[in-house]
C-alpha positions as protocol buffer text, in pm:
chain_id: "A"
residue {
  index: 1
  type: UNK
  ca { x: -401 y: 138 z: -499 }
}
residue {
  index: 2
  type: UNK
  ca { x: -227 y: -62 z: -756 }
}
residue {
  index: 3
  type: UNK
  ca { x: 99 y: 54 z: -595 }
}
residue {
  index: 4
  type: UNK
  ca { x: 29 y: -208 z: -308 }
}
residue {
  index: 5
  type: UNK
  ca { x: -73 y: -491 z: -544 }
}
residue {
  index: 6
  type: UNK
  ca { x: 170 y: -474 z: -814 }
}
residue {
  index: 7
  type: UNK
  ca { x: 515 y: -547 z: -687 }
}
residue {
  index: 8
  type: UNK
  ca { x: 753 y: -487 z: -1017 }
}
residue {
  index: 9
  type: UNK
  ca { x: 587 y: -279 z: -1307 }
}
residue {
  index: 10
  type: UNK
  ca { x: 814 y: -407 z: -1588 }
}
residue {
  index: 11
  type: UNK
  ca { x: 701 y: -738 z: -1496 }
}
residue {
  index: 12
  type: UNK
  ca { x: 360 y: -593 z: -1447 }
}
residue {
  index: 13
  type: UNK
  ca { x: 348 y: -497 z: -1831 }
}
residue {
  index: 14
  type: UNK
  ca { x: 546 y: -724 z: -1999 }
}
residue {
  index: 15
  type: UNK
  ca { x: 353 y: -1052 z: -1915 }
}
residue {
  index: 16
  type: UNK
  ca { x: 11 y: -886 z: -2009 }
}
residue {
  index: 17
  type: UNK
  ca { x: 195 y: -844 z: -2308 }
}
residue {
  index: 18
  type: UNK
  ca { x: 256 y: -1225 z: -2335 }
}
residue {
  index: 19
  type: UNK
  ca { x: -73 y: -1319 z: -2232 }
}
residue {
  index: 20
  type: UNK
  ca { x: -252 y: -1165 z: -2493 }
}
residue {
  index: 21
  type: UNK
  ca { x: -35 y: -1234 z: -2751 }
}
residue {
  index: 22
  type: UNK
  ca { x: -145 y: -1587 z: -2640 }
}
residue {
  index: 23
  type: UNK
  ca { x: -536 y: -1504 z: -2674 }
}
residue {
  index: 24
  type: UNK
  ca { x: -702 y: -1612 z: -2993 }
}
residue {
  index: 25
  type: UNK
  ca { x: -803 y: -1301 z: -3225 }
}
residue {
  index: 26
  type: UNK
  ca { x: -1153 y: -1394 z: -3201 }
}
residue {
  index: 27
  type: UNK
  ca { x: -1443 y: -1203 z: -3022 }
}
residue {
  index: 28
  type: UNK
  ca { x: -1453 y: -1491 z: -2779 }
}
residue {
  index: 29
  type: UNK
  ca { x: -1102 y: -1417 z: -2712 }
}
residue {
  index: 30
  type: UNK
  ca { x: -1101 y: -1049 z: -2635 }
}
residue {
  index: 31
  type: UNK
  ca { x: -1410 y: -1147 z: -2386 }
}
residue {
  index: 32
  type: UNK
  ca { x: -1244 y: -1419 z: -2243 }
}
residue {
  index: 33
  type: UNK
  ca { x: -1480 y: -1695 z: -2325 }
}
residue {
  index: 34
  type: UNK
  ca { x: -1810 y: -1465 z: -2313 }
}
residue {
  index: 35
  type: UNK
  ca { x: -1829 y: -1337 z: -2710 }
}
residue {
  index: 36
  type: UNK
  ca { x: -2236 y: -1416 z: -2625 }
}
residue {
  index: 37
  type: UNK
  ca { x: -2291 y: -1121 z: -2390 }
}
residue {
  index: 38
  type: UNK
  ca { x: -2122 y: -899 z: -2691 }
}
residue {
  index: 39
  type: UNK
  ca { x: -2452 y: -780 z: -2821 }
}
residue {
  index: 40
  type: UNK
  ca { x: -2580 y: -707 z: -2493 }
}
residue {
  index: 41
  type: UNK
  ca { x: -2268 y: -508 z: -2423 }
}
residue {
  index: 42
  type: UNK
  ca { x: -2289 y: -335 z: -2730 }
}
residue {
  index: 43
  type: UNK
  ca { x: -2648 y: -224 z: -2743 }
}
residue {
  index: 44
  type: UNK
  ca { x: -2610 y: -75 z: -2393 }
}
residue {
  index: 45
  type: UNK
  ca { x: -2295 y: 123 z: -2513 }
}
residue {
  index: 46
  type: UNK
  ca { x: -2478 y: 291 z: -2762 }
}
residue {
  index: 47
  type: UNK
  ca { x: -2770 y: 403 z: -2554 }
}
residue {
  index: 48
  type: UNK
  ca { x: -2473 y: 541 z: -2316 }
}
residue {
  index: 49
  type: UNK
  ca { x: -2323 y: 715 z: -2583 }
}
residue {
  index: 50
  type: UNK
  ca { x: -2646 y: 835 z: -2811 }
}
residue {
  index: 51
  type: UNK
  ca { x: -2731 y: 1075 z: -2486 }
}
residue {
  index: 52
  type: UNK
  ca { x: -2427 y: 1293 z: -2564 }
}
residue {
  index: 53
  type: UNK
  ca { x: -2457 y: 1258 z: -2963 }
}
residue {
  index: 54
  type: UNK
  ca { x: -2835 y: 1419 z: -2934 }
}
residue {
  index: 55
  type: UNK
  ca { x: -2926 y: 1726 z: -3094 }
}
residue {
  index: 56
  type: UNK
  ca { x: -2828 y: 2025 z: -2879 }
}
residue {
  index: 57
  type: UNK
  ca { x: -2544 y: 2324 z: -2806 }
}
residue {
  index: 58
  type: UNK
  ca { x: -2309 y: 2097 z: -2575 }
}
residue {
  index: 59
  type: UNK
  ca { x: -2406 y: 1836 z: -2821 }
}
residue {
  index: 60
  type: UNK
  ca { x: -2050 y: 1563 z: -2864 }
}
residue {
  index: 61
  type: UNK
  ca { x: -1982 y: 1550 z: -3249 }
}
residue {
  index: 62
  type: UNK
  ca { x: -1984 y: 1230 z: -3456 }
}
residue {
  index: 63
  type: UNK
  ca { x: -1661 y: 1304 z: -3656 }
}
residue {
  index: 64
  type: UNK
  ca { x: -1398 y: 1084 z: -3476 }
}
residue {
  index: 65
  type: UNK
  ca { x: -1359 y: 884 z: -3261 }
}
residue {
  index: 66
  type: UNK
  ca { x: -1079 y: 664 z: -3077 }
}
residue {
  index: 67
  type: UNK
  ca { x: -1070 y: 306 z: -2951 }
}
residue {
  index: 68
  type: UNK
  ca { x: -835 y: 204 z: -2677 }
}
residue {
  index: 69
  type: UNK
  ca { x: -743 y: -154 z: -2609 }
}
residue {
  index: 70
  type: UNK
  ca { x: -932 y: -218 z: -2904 }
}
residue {
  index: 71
  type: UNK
  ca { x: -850 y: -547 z: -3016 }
}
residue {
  index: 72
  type: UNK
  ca { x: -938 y: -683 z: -3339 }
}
residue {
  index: 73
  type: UNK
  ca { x: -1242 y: -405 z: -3298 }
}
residue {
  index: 74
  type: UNK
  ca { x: -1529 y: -509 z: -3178 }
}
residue {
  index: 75
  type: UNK
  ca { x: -1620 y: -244 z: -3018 }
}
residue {
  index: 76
  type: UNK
  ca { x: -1514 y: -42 z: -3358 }
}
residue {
  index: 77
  type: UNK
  ca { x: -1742 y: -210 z: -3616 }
}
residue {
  index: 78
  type: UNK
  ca { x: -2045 y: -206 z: -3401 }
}
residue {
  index: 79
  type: UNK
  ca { x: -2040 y: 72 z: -3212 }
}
residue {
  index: 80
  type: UNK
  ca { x: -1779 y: 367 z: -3317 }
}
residue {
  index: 81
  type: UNK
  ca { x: -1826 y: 295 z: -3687 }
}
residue {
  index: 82
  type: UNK
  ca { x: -2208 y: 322 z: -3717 }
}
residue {
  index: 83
  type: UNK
  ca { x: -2192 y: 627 z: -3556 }
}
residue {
  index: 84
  type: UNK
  ca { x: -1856 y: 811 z: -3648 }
}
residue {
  index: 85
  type: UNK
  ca { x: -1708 y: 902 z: -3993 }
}
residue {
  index: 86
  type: UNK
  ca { x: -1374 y: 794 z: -3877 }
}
residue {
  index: 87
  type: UNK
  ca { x: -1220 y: 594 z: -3625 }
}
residue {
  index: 88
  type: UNK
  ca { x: -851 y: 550 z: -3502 }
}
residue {
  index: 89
  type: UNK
  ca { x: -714 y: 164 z: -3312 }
}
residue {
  index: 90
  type: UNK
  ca { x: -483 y: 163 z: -3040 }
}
residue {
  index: 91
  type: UNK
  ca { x: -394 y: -155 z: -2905 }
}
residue {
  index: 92
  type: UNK
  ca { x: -71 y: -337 z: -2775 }
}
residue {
  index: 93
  type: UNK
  ca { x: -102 y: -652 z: -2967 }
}
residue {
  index: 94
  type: UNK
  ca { x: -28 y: -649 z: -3302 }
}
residue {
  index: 95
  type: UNK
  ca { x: -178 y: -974 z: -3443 }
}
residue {
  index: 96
  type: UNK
  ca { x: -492 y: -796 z: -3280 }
}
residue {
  index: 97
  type: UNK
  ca { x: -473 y: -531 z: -3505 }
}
residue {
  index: 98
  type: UNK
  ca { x: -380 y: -736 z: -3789 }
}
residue {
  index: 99
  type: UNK
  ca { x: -663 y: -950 z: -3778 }
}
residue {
  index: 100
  type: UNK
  ca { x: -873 y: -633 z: -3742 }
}
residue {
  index: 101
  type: UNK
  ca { x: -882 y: -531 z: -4124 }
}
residue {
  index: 102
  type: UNK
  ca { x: -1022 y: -837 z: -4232 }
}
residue {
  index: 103
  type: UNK
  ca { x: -1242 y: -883 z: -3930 }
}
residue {
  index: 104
  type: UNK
  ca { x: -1403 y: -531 z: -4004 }
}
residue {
  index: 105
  type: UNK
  ca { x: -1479 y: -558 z: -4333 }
}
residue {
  index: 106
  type: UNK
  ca { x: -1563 y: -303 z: -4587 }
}
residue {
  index: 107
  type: UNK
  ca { x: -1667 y: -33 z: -4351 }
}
residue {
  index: 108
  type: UNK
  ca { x: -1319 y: -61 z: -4185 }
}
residue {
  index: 109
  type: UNK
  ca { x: -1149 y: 139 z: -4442 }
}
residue {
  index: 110
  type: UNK
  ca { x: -1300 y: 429 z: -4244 }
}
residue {
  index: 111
  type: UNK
  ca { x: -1055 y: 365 z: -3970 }
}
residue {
  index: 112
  type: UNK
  ca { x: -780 y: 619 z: -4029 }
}
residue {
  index: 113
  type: UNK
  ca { x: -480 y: 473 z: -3791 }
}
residue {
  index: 114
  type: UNK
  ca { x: -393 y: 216 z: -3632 }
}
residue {
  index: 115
  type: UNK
  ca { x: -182 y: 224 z: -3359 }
}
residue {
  index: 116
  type: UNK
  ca { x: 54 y: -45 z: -3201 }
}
residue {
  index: 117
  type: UNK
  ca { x: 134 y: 62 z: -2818 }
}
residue {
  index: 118
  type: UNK
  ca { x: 69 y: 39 z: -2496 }
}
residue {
  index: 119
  type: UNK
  ca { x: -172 y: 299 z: -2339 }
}
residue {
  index: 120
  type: UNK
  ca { x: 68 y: 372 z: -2104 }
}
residue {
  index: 121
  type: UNK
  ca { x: 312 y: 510 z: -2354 }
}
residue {
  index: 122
  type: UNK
  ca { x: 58 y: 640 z: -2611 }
}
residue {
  index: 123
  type: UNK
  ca { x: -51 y: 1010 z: -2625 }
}
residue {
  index: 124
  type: UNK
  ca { x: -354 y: 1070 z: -2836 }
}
residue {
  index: 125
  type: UNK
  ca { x: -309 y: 1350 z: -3098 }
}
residue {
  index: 126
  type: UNK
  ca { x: -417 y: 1680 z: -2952 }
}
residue {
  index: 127
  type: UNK
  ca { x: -745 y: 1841 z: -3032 }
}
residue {
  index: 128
  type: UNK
  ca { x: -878 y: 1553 z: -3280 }
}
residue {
  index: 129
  type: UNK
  ca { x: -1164 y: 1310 z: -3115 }
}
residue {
  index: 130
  type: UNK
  ca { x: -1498 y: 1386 z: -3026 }
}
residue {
  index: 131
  type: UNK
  ca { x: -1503 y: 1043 z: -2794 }
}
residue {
  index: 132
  type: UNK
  ca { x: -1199 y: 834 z: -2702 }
}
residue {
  index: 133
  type: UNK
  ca { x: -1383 y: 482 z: -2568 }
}
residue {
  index: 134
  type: UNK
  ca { x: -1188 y: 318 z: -2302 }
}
residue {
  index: 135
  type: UNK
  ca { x: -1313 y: -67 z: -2249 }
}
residue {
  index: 136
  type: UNK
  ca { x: -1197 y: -399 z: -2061 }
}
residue {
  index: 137
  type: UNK
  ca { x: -844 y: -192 z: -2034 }
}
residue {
  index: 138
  type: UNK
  ca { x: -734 y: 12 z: -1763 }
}
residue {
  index: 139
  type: UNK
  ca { x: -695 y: -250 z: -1503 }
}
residue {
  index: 140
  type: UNK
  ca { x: -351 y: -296 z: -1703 }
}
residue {
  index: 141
  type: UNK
  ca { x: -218 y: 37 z: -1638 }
}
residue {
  index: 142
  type: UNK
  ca { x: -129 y: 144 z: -1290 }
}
residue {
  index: 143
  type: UNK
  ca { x: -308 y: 404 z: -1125 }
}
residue {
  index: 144
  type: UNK
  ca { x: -18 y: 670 z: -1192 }
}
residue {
  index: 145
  type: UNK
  ca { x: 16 y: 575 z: -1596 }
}
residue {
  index: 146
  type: UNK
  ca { x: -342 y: 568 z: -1564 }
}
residue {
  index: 147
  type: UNK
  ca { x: -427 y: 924 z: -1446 }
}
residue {
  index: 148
  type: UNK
  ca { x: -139 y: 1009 z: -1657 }
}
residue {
  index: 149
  type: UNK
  ca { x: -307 y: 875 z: -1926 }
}
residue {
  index: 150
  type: UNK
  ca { x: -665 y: 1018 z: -1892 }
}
residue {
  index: 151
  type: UNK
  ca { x: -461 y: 1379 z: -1879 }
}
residue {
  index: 152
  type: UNK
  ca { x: -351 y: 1294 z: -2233 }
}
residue {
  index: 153
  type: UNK
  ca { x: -702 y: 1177 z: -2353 }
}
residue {
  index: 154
  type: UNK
  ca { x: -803 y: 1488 z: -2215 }
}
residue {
  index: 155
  type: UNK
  ca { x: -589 y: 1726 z: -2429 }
}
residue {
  index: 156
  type: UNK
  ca { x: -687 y: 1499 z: -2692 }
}
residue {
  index: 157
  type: UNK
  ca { x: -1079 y: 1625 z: -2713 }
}
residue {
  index: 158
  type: UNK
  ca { x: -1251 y: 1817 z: -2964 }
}
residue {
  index: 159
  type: UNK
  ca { x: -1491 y: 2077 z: -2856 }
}
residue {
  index: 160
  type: UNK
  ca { x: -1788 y: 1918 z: -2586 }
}
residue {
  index: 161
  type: UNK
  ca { x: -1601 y: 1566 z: -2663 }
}
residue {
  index: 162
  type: UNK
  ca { x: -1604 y: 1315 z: -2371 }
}
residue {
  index: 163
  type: UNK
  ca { x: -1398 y: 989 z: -2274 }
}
residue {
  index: 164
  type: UNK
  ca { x: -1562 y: 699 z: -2190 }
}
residue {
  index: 165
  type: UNK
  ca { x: -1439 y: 423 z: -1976 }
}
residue {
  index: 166
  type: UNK
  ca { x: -1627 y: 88 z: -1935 }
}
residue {
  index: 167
  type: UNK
  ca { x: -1505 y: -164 z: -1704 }
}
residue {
  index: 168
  type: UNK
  ca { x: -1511 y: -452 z: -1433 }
}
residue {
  index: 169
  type: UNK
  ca { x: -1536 y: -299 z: -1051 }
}
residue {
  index: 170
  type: UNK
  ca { x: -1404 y: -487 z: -763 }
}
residue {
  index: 171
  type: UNK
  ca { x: -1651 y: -508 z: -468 }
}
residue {
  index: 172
  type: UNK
  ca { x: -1394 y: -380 z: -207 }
}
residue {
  index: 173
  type: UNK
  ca { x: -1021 y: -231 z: -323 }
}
residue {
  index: 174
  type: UNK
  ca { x: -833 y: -326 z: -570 }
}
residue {
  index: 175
  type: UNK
  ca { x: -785 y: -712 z: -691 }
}
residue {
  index: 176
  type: UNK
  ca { x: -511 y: -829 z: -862 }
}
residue {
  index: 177
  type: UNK
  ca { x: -539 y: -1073 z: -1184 }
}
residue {
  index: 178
  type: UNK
  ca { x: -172 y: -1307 z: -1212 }
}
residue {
  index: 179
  type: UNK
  ca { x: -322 y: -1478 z: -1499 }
}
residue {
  index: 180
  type: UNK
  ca { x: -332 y: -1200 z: -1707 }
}
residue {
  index: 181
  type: UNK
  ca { x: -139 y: -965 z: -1492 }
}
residue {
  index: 182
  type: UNK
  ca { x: -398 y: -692 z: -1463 }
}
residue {
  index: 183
  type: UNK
  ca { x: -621 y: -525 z: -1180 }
}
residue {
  index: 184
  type: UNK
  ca { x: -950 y: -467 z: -1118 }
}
residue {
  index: 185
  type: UNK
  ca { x: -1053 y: -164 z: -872 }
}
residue {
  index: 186
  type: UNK
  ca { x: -1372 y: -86 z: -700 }
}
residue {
  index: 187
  type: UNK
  ca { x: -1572 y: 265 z: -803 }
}
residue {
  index: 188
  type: UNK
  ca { x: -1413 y: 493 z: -529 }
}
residue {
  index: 189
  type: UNK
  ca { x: -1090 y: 398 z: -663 }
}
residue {
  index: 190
  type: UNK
  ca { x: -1168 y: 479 z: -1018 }
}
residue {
  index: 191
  type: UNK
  ca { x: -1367 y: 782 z: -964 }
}
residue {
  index: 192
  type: UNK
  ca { x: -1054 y: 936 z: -771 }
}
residue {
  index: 193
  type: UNK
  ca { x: -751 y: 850 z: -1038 }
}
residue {
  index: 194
  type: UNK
  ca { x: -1029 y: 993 z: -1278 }
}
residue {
  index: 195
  type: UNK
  ca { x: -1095 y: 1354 z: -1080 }
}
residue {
  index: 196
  type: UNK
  ca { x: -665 y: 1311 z: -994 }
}
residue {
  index: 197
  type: UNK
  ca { x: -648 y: 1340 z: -1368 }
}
residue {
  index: 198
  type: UNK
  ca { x: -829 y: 1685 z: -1337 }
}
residue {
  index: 199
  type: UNK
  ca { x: -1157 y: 1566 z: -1515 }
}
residue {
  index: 200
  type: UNK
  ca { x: -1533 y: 1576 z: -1447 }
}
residue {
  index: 201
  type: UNK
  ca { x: -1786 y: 1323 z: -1439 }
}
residue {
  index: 202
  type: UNK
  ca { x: -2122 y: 1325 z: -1650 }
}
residue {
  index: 203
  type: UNK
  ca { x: -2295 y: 1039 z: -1622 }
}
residue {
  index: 204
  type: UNK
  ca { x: -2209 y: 661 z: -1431 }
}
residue {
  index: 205
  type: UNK
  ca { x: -2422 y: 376 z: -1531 }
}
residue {
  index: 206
  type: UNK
  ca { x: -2434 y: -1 z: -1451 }
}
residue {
  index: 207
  type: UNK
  ca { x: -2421 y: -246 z: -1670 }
}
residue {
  index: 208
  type: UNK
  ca { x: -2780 y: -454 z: -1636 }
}
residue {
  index: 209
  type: UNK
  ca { x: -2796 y: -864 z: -1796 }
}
residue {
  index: 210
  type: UNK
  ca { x: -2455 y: -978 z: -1763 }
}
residue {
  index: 211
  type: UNK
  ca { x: -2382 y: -1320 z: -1602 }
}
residue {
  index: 212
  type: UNK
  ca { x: -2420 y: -1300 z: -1262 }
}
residue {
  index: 213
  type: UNK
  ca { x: -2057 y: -1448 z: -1183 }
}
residue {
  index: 214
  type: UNK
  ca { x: -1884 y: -1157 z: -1341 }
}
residue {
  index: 215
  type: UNK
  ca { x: -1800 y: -863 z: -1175 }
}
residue {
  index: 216
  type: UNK
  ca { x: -1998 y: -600 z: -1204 }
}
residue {
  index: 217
  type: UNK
  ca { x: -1925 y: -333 z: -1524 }
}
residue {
  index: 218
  type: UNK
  ca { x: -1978 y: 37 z: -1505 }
}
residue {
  index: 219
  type: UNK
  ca { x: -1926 y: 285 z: -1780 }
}
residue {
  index: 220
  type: UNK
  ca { x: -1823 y: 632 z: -1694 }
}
residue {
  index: 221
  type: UNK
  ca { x: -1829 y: 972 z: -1920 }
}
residue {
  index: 222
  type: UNK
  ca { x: -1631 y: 1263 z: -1830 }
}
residue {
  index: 223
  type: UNK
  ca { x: -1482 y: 1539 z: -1997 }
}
């Protein structure tokens, strides 16, 4: 729990805040140093995500989607954009999101919003996304701001829309970054804060061809 690891949760958020305002608004930068696994993180994304956006009843719609901790968006012009009409940015850092609608190009003046916040004090707009994609972020929200959180993403779904979260797992428990003042949790921990948040898990999936000294990276849908 990040209640045992985090001792003072101003502190907590404020020097993530400084340490990313300190990160180059590159795609190197928001990977810390590994911008060359970005296509193999990418492609495997959208093979995650193309099994919900199938033809079908329950299938998820491709009208709009939402990128959390999105950075300059990466994730946004390759992934969301291809396959979304719109797309709304949240992200803490503004230079981020600056540097975002020149890094995105044409196609980005299909991204409606841009937000400036901290996920812990955001609430997406009720009723509008059909995914909200949740990457390399939540081990800088605690677990309570986190399930908090997810409860908000929740009420923010369209009809048979999901959440996605993709992120580092700890082996054992839940590790604690000082460099950029962030956790990482192992998969019981996560798969608790996300039933705690009252939701249900679809499909779990491991990340395959990363560098071996990484930790490992799991991407969850639920609903």
């Amino acid at each position: 729990m990040t209640s045992e690891v985090v001792e003072n949760e101003v502190e907590f958020y404020s020097k993530a805040e400084k340490y990313w305002k300190d990160v180059p608004a590159t795609v190197d930068g928001m990977l810390g140093g590994y911008g060359h696994i970005s296509s193999i993180d990418i492609n495997s994304s959208r093979k995650f995500l193309q099994r919900f956006l199938r033809d079908g009843p329950n299938r998820t719609g491709t009208t709009r989607a939402l990128d959390c901790g999105a950075g300059i968006g990466r994730i946004t012009k390759r992934l969301l954009l291809p396959l979304f009409k719109t797309v709304d940015m949240v992200d803490v850092t503004e230079d981020f999101l600056t540097k975002a609608k020149s890094y995105l190009g044409e196609e980005g003046r299909r991204v409606r919003n841009y937000f400036c916040c901290g996920l812990q004090d955001f609430s997406p707009e009720p009723n509008s996304y059909d995914v909200i994609w949740i990457q390399w972020v939540i081990g800088h929200l605690t677990d309570n701001h986190l399930s908090d959180f997810l409860k908000r993403c929740r009420t923010g779904l369209r009809p048979n829309g999901i959440i996605v979260i993709k992120d580092n797992m700890a082996q054992e428990g839940v590790i604690m970054d000082d460099v950029d003042s962030s956790v990482c949790r192992d998969l019981d921990v996560v798969r608790k804060i996300i039933r705690r948040a009252g939701l249900h898990l679809l499909a779990e999936e491991r990340q395959e061809n990363f560098p071996d000294e990484i930790y490992h990276v799991y991407t969850f849908a639920m609903r």
